[in-house]
GROMACS .gro file of C-alpha atoms in nm:
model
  231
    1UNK     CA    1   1.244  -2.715  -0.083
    2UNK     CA    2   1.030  -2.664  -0.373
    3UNK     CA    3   0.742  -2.872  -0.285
    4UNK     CA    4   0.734  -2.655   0.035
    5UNK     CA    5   0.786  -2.327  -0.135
    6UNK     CA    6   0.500  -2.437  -0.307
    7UNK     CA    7   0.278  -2.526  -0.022
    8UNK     CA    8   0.336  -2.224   0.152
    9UNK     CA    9   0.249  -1.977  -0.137
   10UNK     CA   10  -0.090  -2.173  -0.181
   11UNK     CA   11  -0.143  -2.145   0.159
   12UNK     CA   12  -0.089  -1.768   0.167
   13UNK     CA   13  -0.329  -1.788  -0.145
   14UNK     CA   14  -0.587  -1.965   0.009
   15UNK     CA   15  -0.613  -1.813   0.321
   16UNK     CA   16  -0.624  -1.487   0.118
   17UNK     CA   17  -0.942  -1.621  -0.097
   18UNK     CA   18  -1.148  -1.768   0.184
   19UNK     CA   19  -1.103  -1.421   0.350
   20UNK     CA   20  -1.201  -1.225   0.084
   21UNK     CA   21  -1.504  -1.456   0.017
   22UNK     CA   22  -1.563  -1.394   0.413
   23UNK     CA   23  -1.534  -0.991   0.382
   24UNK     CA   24  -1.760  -0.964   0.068
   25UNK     CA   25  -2.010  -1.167   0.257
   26UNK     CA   26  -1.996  -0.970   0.620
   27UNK     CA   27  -1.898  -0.639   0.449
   28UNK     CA   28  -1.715  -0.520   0.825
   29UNK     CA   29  -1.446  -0.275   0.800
   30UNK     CA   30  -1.212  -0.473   1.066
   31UNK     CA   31  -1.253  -0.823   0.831
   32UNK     CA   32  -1.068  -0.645   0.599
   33UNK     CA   33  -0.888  -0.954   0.383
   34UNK     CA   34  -0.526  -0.693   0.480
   35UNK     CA   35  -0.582  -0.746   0.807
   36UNK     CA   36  -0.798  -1.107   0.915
   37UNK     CA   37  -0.520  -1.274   0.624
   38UNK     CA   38  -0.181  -1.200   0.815
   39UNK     CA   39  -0.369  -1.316   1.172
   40UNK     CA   40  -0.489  -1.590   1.069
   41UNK     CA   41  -0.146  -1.685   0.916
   42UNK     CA   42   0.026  -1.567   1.198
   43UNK     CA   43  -0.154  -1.857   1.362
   44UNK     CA   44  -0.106  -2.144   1.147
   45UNK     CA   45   0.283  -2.062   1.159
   46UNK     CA   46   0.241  -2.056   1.537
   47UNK     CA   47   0.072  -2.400   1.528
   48UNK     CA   48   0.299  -2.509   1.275
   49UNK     CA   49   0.646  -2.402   1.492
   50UNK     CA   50   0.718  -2.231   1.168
   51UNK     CA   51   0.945  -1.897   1.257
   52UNK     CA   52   0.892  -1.574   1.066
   53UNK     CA   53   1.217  -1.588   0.867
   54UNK     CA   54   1.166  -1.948   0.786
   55UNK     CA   55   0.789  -1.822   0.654
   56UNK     CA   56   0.937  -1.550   0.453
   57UNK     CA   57   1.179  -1.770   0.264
   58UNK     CA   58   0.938  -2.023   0.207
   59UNK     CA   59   0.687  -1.771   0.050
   60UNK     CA   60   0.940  -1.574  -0.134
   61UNK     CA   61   0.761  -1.633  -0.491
   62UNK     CA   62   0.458  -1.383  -0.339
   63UNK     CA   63   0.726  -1.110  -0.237
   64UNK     CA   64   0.850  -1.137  -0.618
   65UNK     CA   65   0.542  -1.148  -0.743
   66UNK     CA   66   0.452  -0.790  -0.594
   67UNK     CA   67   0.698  -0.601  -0.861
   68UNK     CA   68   0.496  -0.744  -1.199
   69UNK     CA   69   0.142  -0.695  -1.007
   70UNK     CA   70   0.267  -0.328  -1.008
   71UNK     CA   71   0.349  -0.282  -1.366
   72UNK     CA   72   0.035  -0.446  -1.453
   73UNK     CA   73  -0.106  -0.102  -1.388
   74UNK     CA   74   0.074  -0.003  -1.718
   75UNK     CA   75  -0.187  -0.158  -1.904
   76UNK     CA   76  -0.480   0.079  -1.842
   77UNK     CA   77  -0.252   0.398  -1.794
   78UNK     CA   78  -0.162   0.331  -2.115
   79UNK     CA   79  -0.534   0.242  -2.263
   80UNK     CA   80  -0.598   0.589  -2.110
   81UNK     CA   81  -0.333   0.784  -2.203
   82UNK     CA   82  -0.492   1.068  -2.334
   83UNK     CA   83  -0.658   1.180  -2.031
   84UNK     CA   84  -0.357   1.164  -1.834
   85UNK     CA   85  -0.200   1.405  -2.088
   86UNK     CA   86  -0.520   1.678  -2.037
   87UNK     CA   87  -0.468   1.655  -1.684
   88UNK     CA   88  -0.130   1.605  -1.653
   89UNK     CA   89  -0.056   1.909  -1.439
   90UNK     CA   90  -0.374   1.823  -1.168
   91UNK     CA   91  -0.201   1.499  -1.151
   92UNK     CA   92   0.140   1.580  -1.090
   93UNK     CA   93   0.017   1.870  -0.851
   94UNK     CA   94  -0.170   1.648  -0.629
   95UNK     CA   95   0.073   1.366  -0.643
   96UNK     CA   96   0.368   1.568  -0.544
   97UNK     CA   97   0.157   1.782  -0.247
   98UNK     CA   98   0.019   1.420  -0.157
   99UNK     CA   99   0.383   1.278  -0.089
  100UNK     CA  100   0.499   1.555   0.069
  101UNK     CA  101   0.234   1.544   0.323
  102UNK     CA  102   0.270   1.191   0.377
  103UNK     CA  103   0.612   1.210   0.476
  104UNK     CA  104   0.592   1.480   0.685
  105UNK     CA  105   0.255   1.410   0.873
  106UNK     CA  106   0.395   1.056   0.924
  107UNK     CA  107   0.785   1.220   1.098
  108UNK     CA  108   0.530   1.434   1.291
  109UNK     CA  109   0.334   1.187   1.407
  110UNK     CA  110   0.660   0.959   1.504
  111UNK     CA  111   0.795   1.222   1.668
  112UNK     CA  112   0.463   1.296   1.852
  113UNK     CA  113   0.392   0.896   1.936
  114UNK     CA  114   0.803   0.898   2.041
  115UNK     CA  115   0.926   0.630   1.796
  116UNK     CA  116   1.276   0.541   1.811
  117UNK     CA  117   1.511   0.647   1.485
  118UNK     CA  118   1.459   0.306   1.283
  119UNK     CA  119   1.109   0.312   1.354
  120UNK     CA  120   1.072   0.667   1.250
  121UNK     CA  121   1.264   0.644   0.935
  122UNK     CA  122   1.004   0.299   0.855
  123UNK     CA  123   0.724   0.506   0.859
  124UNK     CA  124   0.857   0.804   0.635
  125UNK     CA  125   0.780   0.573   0.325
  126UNK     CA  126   0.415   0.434   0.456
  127UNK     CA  127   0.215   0.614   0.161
  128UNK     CA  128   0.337   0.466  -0.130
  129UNK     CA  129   0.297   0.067  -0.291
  130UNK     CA  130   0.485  -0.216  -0.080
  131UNK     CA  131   0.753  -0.297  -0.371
  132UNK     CA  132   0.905   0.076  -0.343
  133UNK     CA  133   0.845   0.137   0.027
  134UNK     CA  134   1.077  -0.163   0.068
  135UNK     CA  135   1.363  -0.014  -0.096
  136UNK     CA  136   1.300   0.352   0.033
  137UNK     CA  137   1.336   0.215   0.361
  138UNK     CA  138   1.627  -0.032   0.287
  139UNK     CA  139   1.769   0.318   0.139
  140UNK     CA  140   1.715   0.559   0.409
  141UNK     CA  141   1.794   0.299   0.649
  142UNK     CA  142   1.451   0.177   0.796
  143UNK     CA  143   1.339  -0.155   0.846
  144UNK     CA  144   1.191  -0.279   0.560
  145UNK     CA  145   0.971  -0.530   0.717
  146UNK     CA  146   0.855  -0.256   0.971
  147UNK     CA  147   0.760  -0.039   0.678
  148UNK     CA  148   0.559  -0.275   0.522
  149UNK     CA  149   0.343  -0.350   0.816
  150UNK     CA  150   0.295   0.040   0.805
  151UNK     CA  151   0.218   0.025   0.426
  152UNK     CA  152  -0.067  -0.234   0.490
  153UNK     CA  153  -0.208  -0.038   0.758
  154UNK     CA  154  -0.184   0.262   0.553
  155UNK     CA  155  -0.396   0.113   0.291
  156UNK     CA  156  -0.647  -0.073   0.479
  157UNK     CA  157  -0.749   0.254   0.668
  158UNK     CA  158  -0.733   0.428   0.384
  159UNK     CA  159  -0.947   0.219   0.173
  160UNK     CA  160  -1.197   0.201   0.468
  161UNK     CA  161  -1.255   0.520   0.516
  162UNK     CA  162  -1.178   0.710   0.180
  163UNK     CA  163  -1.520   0.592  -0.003
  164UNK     CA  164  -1.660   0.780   0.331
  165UNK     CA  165  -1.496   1.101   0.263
  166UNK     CA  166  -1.589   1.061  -0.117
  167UNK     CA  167  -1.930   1.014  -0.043
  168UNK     CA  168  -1.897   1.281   0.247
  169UNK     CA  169  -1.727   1.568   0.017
  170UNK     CA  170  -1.957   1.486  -0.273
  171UNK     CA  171  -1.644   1.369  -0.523
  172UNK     CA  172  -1.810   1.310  -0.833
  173UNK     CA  173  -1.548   1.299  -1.083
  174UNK     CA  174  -1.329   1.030  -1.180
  175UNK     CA  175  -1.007   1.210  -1.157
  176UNK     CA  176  -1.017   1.306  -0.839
  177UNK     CA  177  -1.142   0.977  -0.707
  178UNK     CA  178  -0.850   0.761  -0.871
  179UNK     CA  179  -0.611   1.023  -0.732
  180UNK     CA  180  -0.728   1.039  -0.374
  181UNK     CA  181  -0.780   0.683  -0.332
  182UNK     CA  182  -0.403   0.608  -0.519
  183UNK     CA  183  -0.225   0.832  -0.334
  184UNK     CA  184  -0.388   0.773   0.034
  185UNK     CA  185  -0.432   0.400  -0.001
  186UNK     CA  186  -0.215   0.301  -0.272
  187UNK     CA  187  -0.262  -0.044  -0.374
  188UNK     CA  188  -0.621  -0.144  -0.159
  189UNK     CA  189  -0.730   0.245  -0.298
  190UNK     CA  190  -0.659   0.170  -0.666
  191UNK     CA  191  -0.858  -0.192  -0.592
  192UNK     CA  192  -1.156   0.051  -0.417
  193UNK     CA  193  -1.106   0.287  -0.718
  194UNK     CA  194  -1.158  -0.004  -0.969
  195UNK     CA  195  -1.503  -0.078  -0.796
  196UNK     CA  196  -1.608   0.289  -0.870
  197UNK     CA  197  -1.500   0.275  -1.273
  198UNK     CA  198  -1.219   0.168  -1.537
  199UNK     CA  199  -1.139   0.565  -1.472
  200UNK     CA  200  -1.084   0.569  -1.140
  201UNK     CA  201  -0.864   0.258  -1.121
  202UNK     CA  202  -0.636   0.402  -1.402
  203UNK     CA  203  -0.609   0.737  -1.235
  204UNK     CA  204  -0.556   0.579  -0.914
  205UNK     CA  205  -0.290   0.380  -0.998
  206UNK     CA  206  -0.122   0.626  -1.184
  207UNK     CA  207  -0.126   0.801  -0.840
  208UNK     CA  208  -0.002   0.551  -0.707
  209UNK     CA  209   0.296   0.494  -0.931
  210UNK     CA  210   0.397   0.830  -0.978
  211UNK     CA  211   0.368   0.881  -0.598
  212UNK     CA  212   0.665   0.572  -0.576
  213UNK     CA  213   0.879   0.780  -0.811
  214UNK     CA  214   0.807   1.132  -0.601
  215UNK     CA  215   0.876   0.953  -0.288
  216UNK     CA  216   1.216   0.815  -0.408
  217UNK     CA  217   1.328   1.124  -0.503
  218UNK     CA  218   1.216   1.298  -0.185
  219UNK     CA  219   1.410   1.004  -0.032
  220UNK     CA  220   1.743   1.175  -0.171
  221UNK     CA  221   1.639   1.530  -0.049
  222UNK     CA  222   1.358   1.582   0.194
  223UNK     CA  223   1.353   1.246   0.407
  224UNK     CA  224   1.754   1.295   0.455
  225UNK     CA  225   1.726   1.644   0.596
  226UNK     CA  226   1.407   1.516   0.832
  227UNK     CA  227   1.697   1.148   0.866
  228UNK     CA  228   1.973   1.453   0.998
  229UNK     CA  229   1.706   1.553   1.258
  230UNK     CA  230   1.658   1.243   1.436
  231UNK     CA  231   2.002   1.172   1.465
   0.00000   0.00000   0.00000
């Protein structure tokens, strides 16, 4: 079980590098390594007569792996510090508005699209990092793997087109770069923010982090009350 466990996470990994490699080379929005990875793996599980479930299990040291990737971004908060402190109430301002709007633009949209109840309540917790959306939606009860197809989607559009609005807008400094990029695309925004700068990335993930906490509080007040009207 171990030798496969094994084989399966380098797998993932590999099929992960090669399109990466292929992305930075093409540079196309829709090669996105988020979205050419999970088809092409989709495919070798297909050829393989590998089901989903048995996938999952076998590739379980990934899923862990996601929680310790996410503290990581401890490391240059912290190296930062002080300018999170001078604009500590930008940051919490635009965080909390941020994560508000998510949540409600994405029941609005569910409602508009007519998702079902489990469906809606997976898509309440799109805007924030995989590792929390998971448990917001195990929570609030959504489907967690549901929500983190939404998550990925989230991100990928997000980091497509948010260097476009940066560049559109004129956004010139670093805080609100790292913040719009954390808080819209999460993880593949604080990745695009750490191409702009060391700034940007730390602000960004910040954003990103503190948007987790916002959202699982707003899972115990707002997303309840918006849970009541669906049922």
């Amino acid at each position: 079980m171990l030798i496969d466990i094994m084989a399966a996470t380098f797998i993932t990994f590999i099929v992960y590098k090669l399109s990466q490699w292929f992305y930075k080379k093409v540079k196309f929005p829709l090669l996105h390594p988020l979205l050419i990875s999970p088809v092409i793996l989709i495919g070798l599980i297909r050829l393989l007569e590998v089901s989903a479930s048995e996938y999952t299990d076998l590739s379980v040291l990934l899923t862990h792996m996601l929680g310790p990737a996410t503290v990581a971004f401890a490391v240059p908060i912290y190296k930062h510090a002080h300018l999170l402190k001078k604009y500590m109430a930008e940051i919490f301002l635009s965080v909390a508005t941020g994560s508000v709007a998510a949540i409600v633009t994405s029941f609005i949209l569910a409602i508009w699209v007519h998702l079902n109840g489990e469906w809606i309540l997976s898509i309440l917790p799109r805007s924030i990092t995989t590792p929390i959306a998971i448990e917001v939606s195990r929570e609030i009860g959504g489907l967690p793997a549901l929500t983190t197809a939404f998550v990925i989607v989230t991100g990928i559009i997000g980091g497509m087109i948010g260097p476009s609005i940066i560049k559109w807008m004129s956004i010139k400094t670093p805080v609100a770069k790292g913040l719009m990029l954390g808080m819209a695309a999460h993880g593949v925004g604080t990745s695009k923010a750490m191409e702009y700068g060391e700034l940007e990335g730390t602000f960004s993930s910040l954003s990103m982090i503190l948007a987790g906490f916002l959202t699982i509080f707003l899972g115990y007040s707002l997303i309840p009350l918006l849970a009541g009207f669906i049922l």
